[in-house]
Coordinates of C-alpha atoms in Angstrom, one line a residue:
M9 CA -4.0 183.8 -3.3
G10 CA -2.7 181.4 -0.7
S11 CA -4.4 179.9 2.4
S12 CA -4.1 179.8 6.2
M13 CA -0.7 179.1 7.5
A14 CA 0.2 175.6 8.5
E15 CA 0.1 174.4 12.1
G16 CA 3.5 175.0 13.7
T17 CA 4.2 178.2 11.8
P18 CA 5.9 180.7 14.1
H19 CA 3.4 182.9 15.8
V20 CA 3.7 186.5 17.2
A21 CA 1.1 188.4 19.1
V22 CA 1.1 192.2 18.3
V23 CA -0.5 194.3 21.0
G24 CA -1.7 197.5 19.5
A25 CA -3.1 198.3 16.0
G26 CA -1.7 201.8 15.6
P27 CA 1.0 202.7 13.1
A28 CA 3.7 200.7 14.7
G29 CA 1.6 197.6 15.3
L30 CA 0.2 197.6 11.8
A31 CA 3.6 198.1 10.1
A32 CA 5.1 195.3 12.2
A33 CA 2.1 192.9 11.6
I34 CA 2.2 193.4 7.9
A35 CA 6.0 193.0 7.6
A36 CA 6.1 189.8 9.7
A37 CA 3.1 188.3 8.0
A38 CA 4.6 188.9 4.6
R39 CA 7.7 186.9 5.7
G40 CA 6.0 183.7 6.9
V41 CA 5.0 184.5 10.5
R42 CA 1.5 183.9 11.8
V43 CA 0.3 187.2 13.4
T44 CA -2.5 187.8 15.9
L45 CA -3.1 191.6 16.1
I46 CA -4.8 192.5 19.4
D47 CA -6.3 195.9 19.9
S48 CA -8.8 197.5 22.3
A49 CA -10.5 199.6 19.6
A50 CA -13.2 198.5 17.2
E51 CA -11.2 199.4 14.2
A52 CA -7.4 199.4 13.3
G53 CA -5.5 202.6 13.1
G54 CA -4.9 203.7 16.7
Q55 CA -5.3 207.4 17.7
F56 CA -3.4 208.8 14.7
Y57 CA -5.5 206.9 12.1
R58 CA -8.7 207.0 14.2
Q59 CA -11.7 206.6 11.8
P60 CA -15.4 207.6 12.3
A61 CA -17.8 204.7 12.6
A62 CA -19.3 203.7 9.3
A63 CA -22.8 204.4 10.6
L64 CA -21.9 208.1 10.8
G65 CA -21.6 208.2 7.0
A66 CA -18.6 210.4 6.7
R67 CA -18.2 211.5 3.1
R68 CA -14.6 212.7 3.3
P69 CA -12.9 211.2 6.3
Q70 CA -9.5 211.9 4.6
A71 CA -10.1 215.6 5.4
L72 CA -9.2 214.8 9.0
H73 CA -5.8 213.3 8.2
H74 CA -2.7 214.4 6.4
Q75 CA -1.2 211.0 5.8
W76 CA -4.3 209.4 4.3
R77 CA -2.5 207.5 1.5
T78 CA -0.2 205.8 4.1
W79 CA -3.3 204.8 6.0
E80 CA -4.9 203.3 2.9
R81 CA -1.8 201.2 2.2
L82 CA -1.8 199.9 5.8
R83 CA -5.5 199.2 5.7
D84 CA -5.3 197.4 2.4
G85 CA -2.2 195.4 3.5
L86 CA -3.9 194.3 6.7
A87 CA -7.1 193.3 4.8
A88 CA -5.1 191.3 2.3
H89 CA -3.2 189.3 5.0
I90 CA -6.4 188.7 6.9
A91 CA -8.0 187.3 3.7
R92 CA -5.0 185.0 3.3
G93 CA -5.2 183.7 6.9
R94 CA -1.8 185.2 7.8
I95 CA -3.2 187.8 10.3
T96 CA -6.0 187.4 12.8
H97 CA -7.3 190.8 14.0
L98 CA -8.9 190.8 17.4
T99 CA -10.8 193.9 18.1
D100 CA -12.3 195.0 21.5
H101 CA -9.6 193.0 23.3
H102 CA -8.2 195.0 26.3
V103 CA -4.9 193.5 27.2
W104 CA -4.2 193.6 31.0
F105 CA -1.2 191.2 31.3
V106 CA 1.4 189.4 29.2
E107 CA 2.6 186.2 30.9
R108 CA 5.9 184.5 30.2
Q109 CA 5.6 180.8 29.9
S110 CA 8.0 177.9 29.3
D111 CA 7.0 177.7 25.6
G112 CA 6.3 181.3 24.8
F113 CA 3.8 183.9 26.0
A114 CA 0.2 184.2 27.0
V115 CA -1.5 187.5 26.3
H116 CA -4.4 188.0 28.7
A117 CA -7.2 190.3 27.6
L118 CA -10.7 191.3 28.6
L119 CA -13.2 191.1 25.8
G120 CA -15.8 193.7 24.7
P121 CA -17.0 197.0 26.1
E122 CA -17.9 195.5 29.5
Q123 CA -14.3 194.1 29.9
E124 CA -15.5 191.2 32.0
Q125 CA -15.0 188.1 29.7
P126 CA -11.4 186.9 29.9
V127 CA -9.5 185.5 26.9
A128 CA -5.9 184.5 26.3
V129 CA -3.7 184.4 23.1
H130 CA -0.7 182.1 23.1
A131 CA 2.3 183.0 20.9
D132 CA 6.0 182.4 20.5
A133 CA 6.9 186.1 20.7
V134 CA 5.2 189.4 21.5
L135 CA 5.5 192.9 20.1
L136 CA 4.3 195.7 22.3
A137 CA 3.0 198.7 20.3
T138 CA 0.9 200.2 23.0
G139 CA 1.4 203.8 22.1
G140 CA 1.4 206.8 24.5
Y141 CA -1.0 208.9 26.6
E142 CA -1.3 212.6 27.3
K143 CA 0.3 214.5 30.1
L144 CA -1.9 217.1 31.7
L145 CA -0.7 219.4 34.5
P146 CA -3.4 220.8 36.9
F147 CA -4.4 224.4 37.3
P148 CA -7.3 226.1 39.1
G149 CA -10.5 225.1 37.2
W150 CA -9.1 222.2 35.2
T151 CA -11.8 219.8 36.5
L152 CA -14.6 222.0 35.1
P153 CA -16.8 220.4 32.4
G154 CA -15.6 221.7 29.0
V155 CA -11.9 221.1 29.9
V156 CA -10.6 218.3 27.7
T157 CA -7.2 217.1 26.6
A158 CA -5.9 218.2 23.3
G159 CA -5.8 214.6 22.1
G160 CA -9.3 214.1 23.4
A161 CA -10.6 216.9 21.3
Q162 CA -8.9 215.5 18.3
A163 CA -10.4 212.0 19.0
M164 CA -13.9 213.4 19.3
L165 CA -13.4 215.1 15.9
K166 CA -11.8 212.1 14.1
G167 CA -13.9 209.3 15.7
G168 CA -17.2 211.0 16.4
L169 CA -17.3 213.9 13.9
V170 CA -18.3 216.2 16.7
L171 CA -16.8 219.3 18.1
P172 CA -16.0 219.6 21.8
G173 CA -17.5 223.1 21.8
R174 CA -18.3 226.2 19.8
V175 CA -15.5 228.5 21.1
V176 CA -12.3 226.7 21.9
V177 CA -9.0 227.7 23.5
V178 CA -6.2 225.3 22.7
A179 CA -3.4 225.5 25.2
G180 CA -0.4 223.8 26.8
T181 CA 2.8 222.9 25.0
G182 CA 3.9 220.4 22.4
P183 CA 3.7 219.8 18.6
L184 CA 0.2 218.3 19.0
L185 CA -1.4 221.7 19.7
M186 CA -1.1 223.1 16.2
P187 CA -2.8 220.3 14.3
V188 CA -5.5 220.2 16.9
A189 CA -6.2 223.9 16.6
V190 CA -6.2 223.7 12.8
G191 CA -8.5 220.6 12.8
L192 CA -11.0 222.2 15.1
A193 CA -11.0 225.5 13.1
A194 CA -11.4 223.6 9.8
A195 CA -14.4 221.7 11.2
G196 CA -16.2 224.9 12.2
A197 CA -15.2 225.7 15.7
E198 CA -14.1 229.2 16.6
V199 CA -10.6 228.8 18.0
A200 CA -10.3 231.9 20.2
A201 CA -6.6 231.3 20.9
L202 CA -3.7 228.9 20.6
V203 CA -1.7 229.3 23.9
E204 CA 1.8 227.8 23.7
A205 CA 4.2 227.9 26.6
A206 CA 7.4 227.3 24.5
D207 CA 9.7 230.1 23.7
P208 CA 10.3 230.7 19.9
K209 CA 13.9 231.8 20.7
V210 CA 14.7 228.2 21.6
F211 CA 13.8 227.2 18.1
V212 CA 16.2 229.8 16.8
R213 CA 19.0 228.4 18.9
H214 CA 18.5 225.0 17.4
A215 CA 17.9 226.2 13.9
R216 CA 20.8 224.3 12.3
A217 CA 19.7 221.0 13.9
L218 CA 16.1 221.6 12.9
A219 CA 17.1 222.4 9.3
A220 CA 18.2 218.8 8.9
H221 CA 14.5 217.8 8.9
P222 CA 12.9 219.9 6.2
A223 CA 9.8 217.8 5.9
K224 CA 9.0 218.3 9.5
L225 CA 9.6 222.0 9.3
A226 CA 7.4 222.3 6.2
E227 CA 4.7 220.5 8.1
G228 CA 4.9 222.9 10.9
A229 CA 4.9 225.9 8.5
R230 CA 1.7 224.6 6.8
Y231 CA 0.0 224.5 10.2
A232 CA 1.2 227.9 11.0
A233 CA 0.0 229.3 7.7
E234 CA -3.4 227.7 8.2
L235 CA -3.7 229.3 11.6
A236 CA -2.8 232.6 10.2
R237 CA -5.3 232.2 7.3
R238 CA -8.1 231.4 9.8
R239 CA -7.0 234.3 12.0
V240 CA -6.4 232.2 15.1
R241 CA -4.5 234.3 17.6
V242 CA -1.3 232.6 18.8
H243 CA 0.2 233.5 22.1
V244 CA 3.7 232.0 22.5
R245 CA 5.5 231.9 25.9
H246 CA 2.0 232.0 27.5
A247 CA 0.1 229.6 29.7
V248 CA -3.5 229.2 30.9
V249 CA -3.3 229.8 34.6
A250 CA -7.0 229.3 35.5
A251 CA -10.3 228.2 34.0
H252 CA -13.5 229.9 35.1
G253 CA -17.2 228.9 35.2
R254 CA -20.1 227.6 37.3
E255 CA -21.6 224.7 35.4
R256 CA -18.9 224.5 32.8
V257 CA -16.0 226.5 31.4
E258 CA -17.0 230.1 30.5
A259 CA -13.5 231.7 30.2
V260 CA -9.8 231.1 30.8
T261 CA -7.1 233.4 32.2
V262 CA -4.0 233.5 30.1
A263 CA -0.7 235.0 31.2
A264 CA 2.7 235.7 29.7
L265 CA 5.8 233.8 31.0
D266 CA 9.2 235.2 31.7
G267 CA 12.5 233.6 30.8
D268 CA 12.4 231.4 33.9
G269 CA 8.9 230.1 33.2
R270 CA 7.2 232.3 35.8
V271 CA 4.0 234.3 35.2
R272 CA 4.7 238.0 34.5
P273 CA 2.7 240.0 37.0
G274 CA 0.1 242.1 35.3
S275 CA 0.1 240.2 32.0
E276 CA -3.1 238.2 32.8
R277 CA -5.9 238.4 30.3
R278 CA -9.3 236.7 30.2
I279 CA -10.5 234.9 27.1
P280 CA -14.2 233.9 26.9
C281 CA -14.7 230.3 25.6
D282 CA -16.9 227.2 26.3
T283 CA -14.1 224.6 25.8
L284 CA -10.4 224.4 26.7
A285 CA -8.4 221.7 24.9
V286 CA -5.1 221.4 26.9
G287 CA -2.1 219.2 26.9
H288 CA 1.5 219.2 28.1
G289 CA 3.1 216.5 25.9
M290 CA 2.8 212.8 26.0
L291 CA 4.2 209.8 27.9
P292 CA 4.8 206.2 26.7
H293 CA 2.5 203.4 27.8
T294 CA 4.9 201.0 29.5
D295 CA 2.7 199.0 31.8
L296 CA 2.9 195.7 30.0
A297 CA 6.6 196.0 29.3
E298 CA 7.4 196.8 32.9
A299 CA 5.3 193.9 34.2
L300 CA 7.4 191.7 31.9
G301 CA 10.5 193.1 33.4
C302 CA 11.7 195.1 30.4
R303 CA 14.2 197.7 31.1
L304 CA 13.3 201.4 30.5
D305 CA 15.4 204.1 28.9
G306 CA 14.0 207.3 30.3
P307 CA 10.2 207.2 30.1
G308 CA 10.2 204.6 27.2
V309 CA 11.0 201.0 26.8
A310 CA 14.7 200.3 26.0
V311 CA 15.3 198.5 22.7
D312 CA 18.2 197.6 20.5
D313 CA 18.7 198.2 16.8
E314 CA 16.1 195.5 16.0
Q315 CA 13.5 196.9 18.4
R316 CA 14.1 194.0 20.8
T317 CA 13.8 194.6 24.5
D318 CA 16.1 192.9 27.0
V319 CA 13.5 190.2 27.7
P320 CA 14.0 187.4 25.1
G321 CA 11.0 187.1 22.8
V322 CA 9.7 190.6 23.4
W323 CA 9.9 193.4 20.9
A324 CA 8.6 197.0 21.4
A325 CA 7.9 199.7 18.8
G326 CA 6.3 203.1 18.4
E327 CA 5.4 205.5 21.1
T328 CA 6.0 202.9 23.9
T329 CA 9.7 203.3 23.2
G330 CA 9.5 207.1 23.2
I331 CA 7.2 209.7 21.8
G332 CA 8.0 210.5 18.2
G333 CA 4.9 210.6 16.0
A334 CA 3.4 208.3 13.3
V335 CA 6.3 208.3 10.8
L336 CA 8.8 207.2 13.4
S337 CA 6.3 204.6 14.7
L338 CA 5.9 203.2 11.2
A339 CA 9.7 202.9 10.8
E340 CA 10.1 201.2 14.2
G341 CA 7.2 198.8 13.5
R342 CA 8.6 197.7 10.1
I343 CA 12.0 197.1 11.7
A344 CA 10.4 195.1 14.5
G345 CA 8.3 193.0 12.1
L346 CA 11.3 192.1 9.9
S347 CA 13.4 191.2 13.0
I348 CA 10.6 189.0 14.4
A349 CA 10.3 187.2 11.1
A350 CA 14.0 186.5 10.9
R351 CA 14.4 185.5 14.5
L352 CA 11.4 183.2 14.7
N353 CA 12.5 181.5 11.5
S354 CA 16.1 181.1 12.9
L355 CA 17.6 183.5 10.3
T356 CA 20.1 186.3 10.7
P357 CA 18.2 189.6 10.1
D358 CA 19.1 191.2 6.8
T359 CA 19.9 194.8 7.8
C360 CA 19.7 195.8 4.1
S361 CA 16.0 195.0 4.2
Y362 CA 15.3 197.7 6.8
E363 CA 18.1 200.1 6.0
A364 CA 15.7 202.8 4.8
A365 CA 13.5 202.4 7.9
A366 CA 16.6 202.5 10.2
K367 CA 17.7 205.8 8.6
V368 CA 14.3 207.3 9.1
R369 CA 14.3 206.1 12.7
S370 CA 17.7 207.5 13.5
G371 CA 16.8 211.0 12.1
L372 CA 13.4 211.2 13.7
R373 CA 14.7 210.1 17.1
E374 CA 17.2 213.0 17.0
F375 CA 14.5 215.4 15.9
F376 CA 12.1 214.5 18.7
A377 CA 14.8 214.4 21.3
L378 CA 15.4 218.0 20.3
L379 CA 11.6 218.8 20.5
D380 CA 11.6 217.5 24.0
T381 CA 13.9 220.3 25.0
V382 CA 11.9 222.9 23.2
Y383 CA 8.5 221.8 24.4
D384 CA 9.2 221.6 28.1
P385 CA 6.4 222.6 30.4
P386 CA 7.0 225.9 32.3
A387 CA 9.5 225.3 35.0
H388 CA 7.5 227.0 37.7
W389 CA 4.0 225.7 36.8
T390 CA 3.4 224.5 40.4
E391 CA 3.3 228.2 41.6
Q392 CA 0.0 228.6 39.9
V393 CA -1.6 225.6 41.5
T394 CA -3.7 226.8 44.5
D395 CA -4.0 224.7 47.6
D396 CA -7.7 223.9 46.8
T397 CA -6.9 222.7 43.3
V398 CA -7.8 219.0 42.9
V399 CA -4.7 217.1 41.7
C400 CA -5.8 213.5 41.9
R401 CA -9.3 213.5 40.4
C402 CA -10.0 209.8 41.2
E403 CA -9.5 210.2 44.9
E404 CA -10.2 214.0 45.0
V405 CA -6.9 214.9 46.6
P406 CA -6.1 218.6 46.6
A407 CA -2.7 220.2 46.2
S408 CA -2.7 221.2 49.9
A409 CA -2.7 217.5 51.0
I410 CA 0.3 216.8 48.8
R411 CA 2.2 219.9 50.1
Q412 CA 1.4 218.9 53.6
A413 CA 2.7 215.3 53.0
V414 CA 6.0 216.8 51.8
G415 CA 6.4 219.8 54.1
E416 CA 5.0 218.4 57.4
L417 CA 5.1 214.6 57.1
G418 CA 8.4 214.3 55.4
A419 CA 7.4 212.6 52.2
G420 CA 10.2 212.6 49.7
D421 CA 8.9 210.5 46.8
V422 CA 5.7 209.9 44.9
R423 CA 5.2 206.5 46.6
T424 CA 5.2 208.0 50.1
V425 CA 2.9 210.8 49.0
K426 CA 0.6 208.2 47.6
L427 CA 0.5 206.3 50.9
L428 CA -0.1 209.4 52.9
T429 CA -2.7 211.1 50.7
R430 CA -4.2 208.3 48.4
A431 CA -3.1 210.4 45.4
G432 CA -2.7 207.8 42.5
M433 CA -4.7 205.1 44.2
G434 CA -7.8 205.5 42.0
W435 CA -9.0 204.0 38.8
C436 CA -6.3 205.4 36.6
Q437 CA -3.6 204.3 39.1
G438 CA -1.7 207.6 38.8
R439 CA -1.5 207.7 35.1
M440 CA -3.1 211.1 34.9
C441 CA -1.9 212.7 38.2
G442 CA 1.5 211.1 38.5
P443 CA 3.5 213.9 36.8
A444 CA 1.6 216.5 38.8
V445 CA 2.1 214.8 42.1
A446 CA 5.8 214.5 41.4
G447 CA 6.0 218.1 40.4
L448 CA 4.3 219.3 43.5
A449 CA 6.4 217.0 45.7
G450 CA 9.6 218.3 44.1
C451 CA 10.8 214.9 42.9
E452 CA 11.4 213.1 39.6
F453 CA 8.4 211.4 38.0
Q454 CA 8.9 207.7 37.4
P455 CA 6.1 205.4 36.2
S456 CA 4.9 203.0 38.9
R457 CA 5.5 199.4 38.1
R458 CA 2.0 197.8 38.2
P459 CA 1.2 194.1 38.1
F460 CA -1.6 194.7 35.6
A461 CA -2.1 197.3 32.8
R462 CA -5.7 197.9 33.7
P463 CA -8.2 197.2 36.4
V464 CA -9.3 193.5 36.4
P465 CA -12.4 192.0 38.0
L466 CA -11.6 189.6 40.8
G467 CA -13.7 187.0 39.1
V468 CA -11.4 187.2 36.1
L469 CA -8.3 186.6 38.2
A470 CA -10.0 183.7 39.9
R471 CA -10.7 182.1 36.5
A472 CA -7.4 183.1 35.0
G473 CA -6.3 179.4 34.8
D474 CA -9.4 178.6 32.8
T475 CA -8.6 181.0 29.9
D476 CA -6.0 178.7 28.2
H477 CA -7.3 179.2 24.7
Q478 CA -7.0 181.2 21.6
S479 CA -9.5 184.0 21.3
P480 CA -11.7 183.6 18.2
S481 CA -11.3 186.0 15.3
R482 CA -13.9 188.8 15.4
P483 CA -15.3 190.6 12.4

């Protein structure tokens, strides 16, 4: 069966154990590279393959996934390499900084739920597979209890086997909404409506390009059929313009949008519900890459054909390079893992070994670039944001303060608005409110370059020089 790898074997640290990280770790380990897989979750899989805790006793967890066999192959492959000593899987490790050193890299993390104990992993190379996060644009009532992100509702179902509520409205825009609505309905929730801002006519205009991806179209058709079977009302070219309630959400107001993305006067209707699952697409997690000095291409990390960034020794794969779903992440992860193995072993990468993955990558990148144009949030969403609507929840900054900073104080960019209003200075450091602040300020949203990827206790920074060790393997 083989044994632990010899001292001096090339070593890569893979940050993130979602589809991209798992595919890369397995591919690299199979080709003679020692891998340390570092992840903040208690189990591998990321958001897409999120699993319920064993203590919950789920009898059919595969019912919550439509790529279960792929997950089983990844899970079994990871377990086999761990048993052979080729992969060390570190769970509950929250990476806050990757440091370039003369002889490689040090990946700094905070250990455990308390995130106070510092550890560091040293490696010859690093793969960033940090995934993405949801974009949520504000509207009156969006801070009420019962308003959750679409991905958050899905995570509750997959990871906790719980429903966010009994009567749910799923709203926003993007390909995530349909699987979330279907999953909630299948689990027993009453999905009162699926509210999608996108215009179906846009799909028709791109019919030829979309037809080149029959598997994706078939997947969407299956979700649509399931929604119809469960009699979920679908409102296209509509948006939730307000959530109502005293202690929590009791209803939402939905309105039709015209061709310019503005609310059609008189089209408002009220839908009773106790939960609103809403999302407006996703953004790549680029904090670690930006702190390393990696170049961005649009919202994601720029990479070459081997998934290498422009920083030597740093690769990136999956949603951190651009939002594209699990299949694309798997393809990018495999390419990165093969490239890492070849480069660390001083070999020329054999492009034939990842030709199939490269073909999948090329096709899906084109497909999701097209979806970005289809699932664009309504152009005039800011018109529905009242002055008293809280935009930055961490610092409780209302829309009026942002408008005042722009209109009366002359702010012309997100950074100046932040300095004048404190919007984006809270715990999330603008990750949640950044797109909304940019939209209200009338400027382009660009992720802020932060020195650290997450808040770090001052005591950890003071002891940073004493964490020069390899974190132990955790069960």
